[in-house]
């Protein structure tokens, strides 16, 4: 085959890229075809990527968006970030984020001896994707109340137990609803030796795994019978963007209803802010506002999320 004479470097970079990526030619073969050195072929391939002539995208559901992760770490001072591609549906996106969180937990070093967890649909999805043997002898502790008022199956106890079982560990459950009707009842429950012991164990955990809820009629607190739609509407009127550990906060991370908060069973938000390892898992457009509040308010040291949420966080922070 005769050598191809091309003088324009940009056009040459295009031709090199076509031969390399579309026709599976080696760099030596391309050099022979175009009459240039192998070294120049390599330089032109680098130029093609730098100039946007070639875009390489990894499309596997468990792929990660490393550049966006770096931006999140730098912008918000995070210890780590995991960003996965959005799926074709909200359900698929949640699954990808949950798998990313499961992979991240399995890779944590040092492996936490005690892992405190919250509850909700997102963390249930994470628990379902934890591999058998993801760690050894981890004690999983429930860090906020979650006994369902309407006795729905699954929930806080189930996901905590699943994560512990798959690490051949123990589970410490918090035998209390998330929110009590009377302050006196909540205070009495927290004085119970068993409940107090679990909360103390959670407060001393090596790592924390949590999600956040939205402040709308789809809230898990409405679904589980703790609050009514009217309660949620009133919280939203006061500025609530969602809840963390059952505690409803505004866009700046402040508690919006101190009286409700006083009846909420579980660790305080200050404990999350003080934690060395606090992994926040969130997915989907509905949670963009609460996700920004959690990250910007320093309630987490690590975030696991989808690409669209991550880009929204970076845009809102400008």
PDB file of C-alpha atoms in Angstrom, residues 104-299:
ATOM      1  CA  UNK A 104     -16.873   1.278  48.176  1.00  0.00           C
ATOM      2  CA  UNK A 105     -17.675  -0.227  51.585  1.00  0.00           C
ATOM      3  CA  UNK A 106     -15.908  -3.458  50.663  1.00  0.00           C
ATOM      4  CA  UNK A 107     -12.818  -1.452  49.680  1.00  0.00           C
ATOM      5  CA  UNK A 108     -12.678   0.729  52.823  1.00  0.00           C
ATOM      6  CA  UNK A 109      -9.319   0.543  54.574  1.00  0.00           C
ATOM      7  CA  UNK A 110      -8.933   0.068  57.414  1.00  0.00           C
ATOM      8  CA  UNK A 111     -11.994  -2.174  57.507  1.00  0.00           C
ATOM      9  CA  UNK A 112     -14.371  -0.738  60.134  1.00  0.00           C
ATOM     10  CA  UNK A 113     -14.865  -2.962  63.165  1.00  0.00           C
ATOM     11  CA  UNK A 114     -18.136  -1.183  63.871  1.00  0.00           C
ATOM     12  CA  UNK A 115     -20.341   0.278  61.141  1.00  0.00           C
ATOM     13  CA  UNK A 116     -23.308   2.455  62.119  1.00  0.00           C
ATOM     14  CA  UNK A 117     -26.142   2.574  59.573  1.00  0.00           C
ATOM     15  CA  UNK A 118     -29.345   4.513  59.038  1.00  0.00           C
ATOM     16  CA  UNK A 119     -32.238   3.139  56.989  1.00  0.00           C
ATOM     17  CA  UNK A 120     -34.414   3.799  53.960  1.00  0.00           C
ATOM     18  CA  UNK A 121     -34.960   2.559  50.418  1.00  0.00           C
ATOM     19  CA  UNK A 122     -31.504   3.625  49.262  1.00  0.00           C
ATOM     20  CA  UNK A 123     -29.660   1.739  51.996  1.00  0.00           C
ATOM     21  CA  UNK A 124     -31.905  -1.292  51.516  1.00  0.00           C
ATOM     22  CA  UNK A 125     -30.668  -1.352  47.912  1.00  0.00           C
ATOM     23  CA  UNK A 126     -27.064  -1.108  49.167  1.00  0.00           C
ATOM     24  CA  UNK A 127     -27.586  -3.978  51.621  1.00  0.00           C
ATOM     25  CA  UNK A 128     -29.043  -6.164  48.873  1.00  0.00           C
ATOM     26  CA  UNK A 129     -25.858  -5.677  46.825  1.00  0.00           C
ATOM     27  CA  UNK A 130     -23.308  -6.345  49.562  1.00  0.00           C
ATOM     28  CA  UNK A 131     -21.332  -9.443  48.619  1.00  0.00           C
ATOM     29  CA  UNK A 132     -20.903 -12.356  51.001  1.00  0.00           C
ATOM     30  CA  UNK A 133     -17.532 -11.941  52.687  1.00  0.00           C
ATOM     31  CA  UNK A 134     -17.272  -8.209  51.924  1.00  0.00           C
ATOM     32  CA  UNK A 135     -15.532  -7.981  55.311  1.00  0.00           C
ATOM     33  CA  UNK A 136     -14.972 -10.145  58.389  1.00  0.00           C
ATOM     34  CA  UNK A 137     -16.523  -9.798  61.841  1.00  0.00           C
ATOM     35  CA  UNK A 138     -18.009  -6.328  61.380  1.00  0.00           C
ATOM     36  CA  UNK A 139     -20.555  -5.224  63.966  1.00  0.00           C
ATOM     37  CA  UNK A 140     -23.374  -3.290  62.291  1.00  0.00           C
ATOM     38  CA  UNK A 141     -25.257  -0.893  64.567  1.00  0.00           C
ATOM     39  CA  UNK A 142     -28.556   0.844  63.824  1.00  0.00           C
ATOM     40  CA  UNK A 143     -28.028   4.538  64.596  1.00  0.00           C
ATOM     41  CA  UNK A 144     -31.593   5.892  64.463  1.00  0.00           C
ATOM     42  CA  UNK A 145     -35.006   4.530  65.300  1.00  0.00           C
ATOM     43  CA  UNK A 146     -36.788   2.590  62.606  1.00  0.00           C
ATOM     44  CA  UNK A 147     -39.407   0.238  64.041  1.00  0.00           C
ATOM     45  CA  UNK A 148     -42.312   0.772  61.630  1.00  0.00           C
ATOM     46  CA  UNK A 149     -45.523   2.091  63.172  1.00  0.00           C
ATOM     47  CA  UNK A 150     -47.605   0.329  60.508  1.00  0.00           C
ATOM     48  CA  UNK A 151     -45.454  -2.838  60.737  1.00  0.00           C
ATOM     49  CA  UNK A 152     -44.343  -2.782  57.126  1.00  0.00           C
ATOM     50  CA  UNK A 153     -41.993  -5.677  56.311  1.00  0.00           C
ATOM     51  CA  UNK A 154     -38.258  -5.108  55.924  1.00  0.00           C
ATOM     52  CA  UNK A 155     -36.810  -1.761  56.894  1.00  0.00           C
ATOM     53  CA  UNK A 156     -34.097  -0.743  59.316  1.00  0.00           C
ATOM     54  CA  UNK A 157     -33.603  -4.052  61.104  1.00  0.00           C
ATOM     55  CA  UNK A 158     -33.570  -6.093  57.900  1.00  0.00           C
ATOM     56  CA  UNK A 159     -30.945  -4.031  56.076  1.00  0.00           C
ATOM     57  CA  UNK A 160     -28.670  -3.794  59.122  1.00  0.00           C
ATOM     58  CA  UNK A 161     -28.888  -7.551  59.636  1.00  0.00           C
ATOM     59  CA  UNK A 162     -28.173  -8.243  55.960  1.00  0.00           C
ATOM     60  CA  UNK A 163     -25.008  -6.127  55.945  1.00  0.00           C
ATOM     61  CA  UNK A 164     -23.806  -7.803  59.147  1.00  0.00           C
ATOM     62  CA  UNK A 165     -24.583 -11.349  58.001  1.00  0.00           C
ATOM     63  CA  UNK A 166     -22.651 -10.875  54.769  1.00  0.00           C
ATOM     64  CA  UNK A 167     -19.625  -9.827  56.790  1.00  0.00           C
ATOM     65  CA  UNK A 168     -19.958 -12.763  59.200  1.00  0.00           C
ATOM     66  CA  UNK A 169     -20.540 -10.159  61.893  1.00  0.00           C
ATOM     67  CA  UNK A 170     -23.001  -9.127  64.582  1.00  0.00           C
ATOM     68  CA  UNK A 171     -25.908  -6.701  64.468  1.00  0.00           C
ATOM     69  CA  UNK A 172     -27.096  -4.322  67.180  1.00  0.00           C
ATOM     70  CA  UNK A 173     -30.648  -3.135  66.537  1.00  0.00           C
ATOM     71  CA  UNK A 174     -32.331  -0.073  68.010  1.00  0.00           C
ATOM     72  CA  UNK A 175     -35.737  -1.240  69.291  1.00  0.00           C
ATOM     73  CA  UNK A 176     -37.518   2.074  68.892  1.00  0.00           C
ATOM     74  CA  UNK A 177     -39.687   3.974  66.426  1.00  0.00           C
ATOM     75  CA  UNK A 178     -38.002   6.835  64.583  1.00  0.00           C
ATOM     76  CA  UNK A 179     -40.288   9.514  66.014  1.00  0.00           C
ATOM     77  CA  UNK A 180     -42.373   9.343  69.204  1.00  0.00           C
ATOM     78  CA  UNK A 181     -45.634  11.200  69.816  1.00  0.00           C
ATOM     79  CA  UNK A 182     -44.603  12.463  73.249  1.00  0.00           C
ATOM     80  CA  UNK A 183     -41.255  13.834  74.427  1.00  0.00           C
ATOM     81  CA  UNK A 184     -41.640  11.995  77.744  1.00  0.00           C
ATOM     82  CA  UNK A 185     -41.952   8.674  75.913  1.00  0.00           C
ATOM     83  CA  UNK A 186     -38.841   9.366  73.844  1.00  0.00           C
ATOM     84  CA  UNK A 187     -36.849  10.303  76.930  1.00  0.00           C
ATOM     85  CA  UNK A 188     -37.984   7.153  78.724  1.00  0.00           C
ATOM     86  CA  UNK A 189     -37.027   4.959  75.761  1.00  0.00           C
ATOM     87  CA  UNK A 190     -33.552   6.486  75.551  1.00  0.00           C
ATOM     88  CA  UNK A 191     -33.055   5.813  79.273  1.00  0.00           C
ATOM     89  CA  UNK A 192     -33.713   2.124  78.677  1.00  0.00           C
ATOM     90  CA  UNK A 193     -30.461   0.219  79.170  1.00  0.00           C
ATOM     91  CA  UNK A 194     -30.701  -1.652  75.873  1.00  0.00           C
ATOM     92  CA  UNK A 195     -31.508   1.423  73.802  1.00  0.00           C
ATOM     93  CA  UNK A 196     -28.865   3.518  75.559  1.00  0.00           C
ATOM     94  CA  UNK A 197     -26.295   0.802  74.941  1.00  0.00           C
ATOM     95  CA  UNK A 198     -27.026   0.640  71.207  1.00  0.00           C
ATOM     96  CA  UNK A 199     -26.883   4.437  70.859  1.00  0.00           C
ATOM     97  CA  UNK A 200     -23.564   4.525  72.709  1.00  0.00           C
ATOM     98  CA  UNK A 201     -22.199   1.788  70.465  1.00  0.00           C
ATOM     99  CA  UNK A 202     -23.309   3.777  67.407  1.00  0.00           C
ATOM    100  CA  UNK A 203     -21.718   6.946  68.750  1.00  0.00           C
ATOM    101  CA  UNK A 204     -18.370   5.130  69.013  1.00  0.00           C
ATOM    102  CA  UNK A 205     -18.530   3.505  65.551  1.00  0.00           C
ATOM    103  CA  UNK A 206     -15.534   3.522  63.216  1.00  0.00           C
ATOM    104  CA  UNK A 207     -17.638   4.447  60.178  1.00  0.00           C
ATOM    105  CA  UNK A 208     -21.142   5.661  59.356  1.00  0.00           C
ATOM    106  CA  UNK A 209     -23.320   4.779  56.370  1.00  0.00           C
ATOM    107  CA  UNK A 210     -26.399   6.908  55.786  1.00  0.00           C
ATOM    108  CA  UNK A 211     -28.771   8.387  53.265  1.00  0.00           C
ATOM    109  CA  UNK A 212     -31.226  11.292  53.324  1.00  0.00           C
ATOM    110  CA  UNK A 213     -34.959  11.572  52.705  1.00  0.00           C
ATOM    111  CA  UNK A 214     -37.008  14.096  50.785  1.00  0.00           C
ATOM    112  CA  UNK A 215     -39.608  16.371  52.332  1.00  0.00           C
ATOM    113  CA  UNK A 216     -42.672  15.389  50.326  1.00  0.00           C
ATOM    114  CA  UNK A 217     -45.560  12.961  50.387  1.00  0.00           C
ATOM    115  CA  UNK A 218     -43.218  10.168  49.250  1.00  0.00           C
ATOM    116  CA  UNK A 219     -41.161  10.399  52.443  1.00  0.00           C
ATOM    117  CA  UNK A 220     -40.355   7.116  54.134  1.00  0.00           C
ATOM    118  CA  UNK A 221     -41.672   8.678  57.366  1.00  0.00           C
ATOM    119  CA  UNK A 222     -45.105   9.035  55.776  1.00  0.00           C
ATOM    120  CA  UNK A 223     -44.897   5.556  54.267  1.00  0.00           C
ATOM    121  CA  UNK A 224     -43.989   4.048  57.641  1.00  0.00           C
ATOM    122  CA  UNK A 225     -46.643   5.913  59.601  1.00  0.00           C
ATOM    123  CA  UNK A 226     -44.520   8.340  61.612  1.00  0.00           C
ATOM    124  CA  UNK A 227     -45.788  11.538  59.952  1.00  0.00           C
ATOM    125  CA  UNK A 228     -48.813  12.568  57.920  1.00  0.00           C
ATOM    126  CA  UNK A 229     -48.785  14.369  54.589  1.00  0.00           C
ATOM    127  CA  UNK A 230     -50.001  17.435  56.489  1.00  0.00           C
ATOM    128  CA  UNK A 231     -46.987  17.190  58.829  1.00  0.00           C
ATOM    129  CA  UNK A 232     -44.674  17.066  55.820  1.00  0.00           C
ATOM    130  CA  UNK A 233     -46.397  20.070  54.228  1.00  0.00           C
ATOM    131  CA  UNK A 234     -45.852  22.072  57.409  1.00  0.00           C
ATOM    132  CA  UNK A 235     -42.178  21.095  57.565  1.00  0.00           C
ATOM    133  CA  UNK A 236     -41.750  22.165  53.934  1.00  0.00           C
ATOM    134  CA  UNK A 237     -43.459  25.471  54.722  1.00  0.00           C
ATOM    135  CA  UNK A 238     -40.854  26.036  57.435  1.00  0.00           C
ATOM    136  CA  UNK A 239     -38.094  25.498  54.872  1.00  0.00           C
ATOM    137  CA  UNK A 240     -37.268  21.794  55.236  1.00  0.00           C
ATOM    138  CA  UNK A 241     -35.544  20.263  52.192  1.00  0.00           C
ATOM    139  CA  UNK A 242     -35.391  16.754  53.679  1.00  0.00           C
ATOM    140  CA  UNK A 243     -34.241  14.684  56.624  1.00  0.00           C
ATOM    141  CA  UNK A 244     -31.023  13.076  57.806  1.00  0.00           C
ATOM    142  CA  UNK A 245     -31.376  10.410  60.519  1.00  0.00           C
ATOM    143  CA  UNK A 246     -35.026  11.483  60.777  1.00  0.00           C
ATOM    144  CA  UNK A 247     -34.043  15.084  61.551  1.00  0.00           C
ATOM    145  CA  UNK A 248     -35.592  17.628  59.171  1.00  0.00           C
ATOM    146  CA  UNK A 249     -33.241  20.377  58.062  1.00  0.00           C
ATOM    147  CA  UNK A 250     -33.332  23.468  55.861  1.00  0.00           C
ATOM    148  CA  UNK A 251     -30.999  24.320  52.985  1.00  0.00           C
ATOM    149  CA  UNK A 252     -28.323  25.490  55.444  1.00  0.00           C
ATOM    150  CA  UNK A 253     -28.456  22.330  57.527  1.00  0.00           C
ATOM    151  CA  UNK A 254     -30.423  23.798  60.439  1.00  0.00           C
ATOM    152  CA  UNK A 255     -33.161  21.901  62.299  1.00  0.00           C
ATOM    153  CA  UNK A 256     -36.522  23.367  61.208  1.00  0.00           C
ATOM    154  CA  UNK A 257     -38.725  21.993  64.017  1.00  0.00           C
ATOM    155  CA  UNK A 258     -36.924  21.675  67.375  1.00  0.00           C
ATOM    156  CA  UNK A 259     -39.989  20.150  69.044  1.00  0.00           C
ATOM    157  CA  UNK A 260     -40.215  17.359  66.444  1.00  0.00           C
ATOM    158  CA  UNK A 261     -36.460  16.893  66.601  1.00  0.00           C
ATOM    159  CA  UNK A 262     -36.634  16.436  70.366  1.00  0.00           C
ATOM    160  CA  UNK A 263     -39.014  13.480  69.787  1.00  0.00           C
ATOM    161  CA  UNK A 264     -36.697  11.849  67.231  1.00  0.00           C
ATOM    162  CA  UNK A 265     -34.671   8.828  68.387  1.00  0.00           C
ATOM    163  CA  UNK A 266     -31.109   8.467  67.177  1.00  0.00           C
ATOM    164  CA  UNK A 267     -27.693  10.040  66.909  1.00  0.00           C
ATOM    165  CA  UNK A 268     -27.359  13.782  66.474  1.00  0.00           C
ATOM    166  CA  UNK A 269     -26.214  15.432  63.264  1.00  0.00           C
ATOM    167  CA  UNK A 270     -23.208  16.763  65.153  1.00  0.00           C
ATOM    168  CA  UNK A 271     -21.964  13.193  65.545  1.00  0.00           C
ATOM    169  CA  UNK A 272     -21.948  12.805  61.766  1.00  0.00           C
ATOM    170  CA  UNK A 273     -20.058  16.102  61.381  1.00  0.00           C
ATOM    171  CA  UNK A 274     -17.432  14.876  63.853  1.00  0.00           C
ATOM    172  CA  UNK A 275     -17.026  11.440  62.257  1.00  0.00           C
ATOM    173  CA  UNK A 276     -13.770  10.449  60.585  1.00  0.00           C
ATOM    174  CA  UNK A 277     -15.630   8.296  58.032  1.00  0.00           C
ATOM    175  CA  UNK A 278     -19.234   9.186  57.155  1.00  0.00           C
ATOM    176  CA  UNK A 279     -20.412   7.742  53.823  1.00  0.00           C
ATOM    177  CA  UNK A 280     -23.446   9.485  52.319  1.00  0.00           C
ATOM    178  CA  UNK A 281     -25.356   7.589  49.612  1.00  0.00           C
ATOM    179  CA  UNK A 282     -27.880   9.431  47.445  1.00  0.00           C
ATOM    180  CA  UNK A 283     -29.455   8.996  44.011  1.00  0.00           C
ATOM    181  CA  UNK A 284     -31.975  10.743  41.825  1.00  0.00           C
ATOM    182  CA  UNK A 285     -33.223  14.211  40.928  1.00  0.00           C
ATOM    183  CA  UNK A 286     -35.764  14.343  43.770  1.00  0.00           C
ATOM    184  CA  UNK A 287     -32.900  14.368  46.287  1.00  0.00           C
ATOM    185  CA  UNK A 288     -30.749  17.070  44.684  1.00  0.00           C
ATOM    186  CA  UNK A 289     -31.650  19.738  47.271  1.00  0.00           C
ATOM    187  CA  UNK A 290     -31.087  17.576  50.344  1.00  0.00           C
ATOM    188  CA  UNK A 291     -27.929  16.114  48.779  1.00  0.00           C
ATOM    189  CA  UNK A 292     -26.447  19.580  48.350  1.00  0.00           C
ATOM    190  CA  UNK A 293     -27.310  20.439  51.973  1.00  0.00           C
ATOM    191  CA  UNK A 294     -25.683  17.276  53.324  1.00  0.00           C
ATOM    192  CA  UNK A 295     -22.470  17.776  51.356  1.00  0.00           C
ATOM    193  CA  UNK A 296     -22.198  21.544  51.838  1.00  0.00           C
ATOM    194  CA  UNK A 297     -23.024  21.282  55.563  1.00  0.00           C
ATOM    195  CA  UNK A 298     -20.103  18.869  56.128  1.00  0.00           C
ATOM    196  CA  UNK A 299     -22.393  16.072  57.296  1.00  0.00           C
TER     197      UNK A 299
END
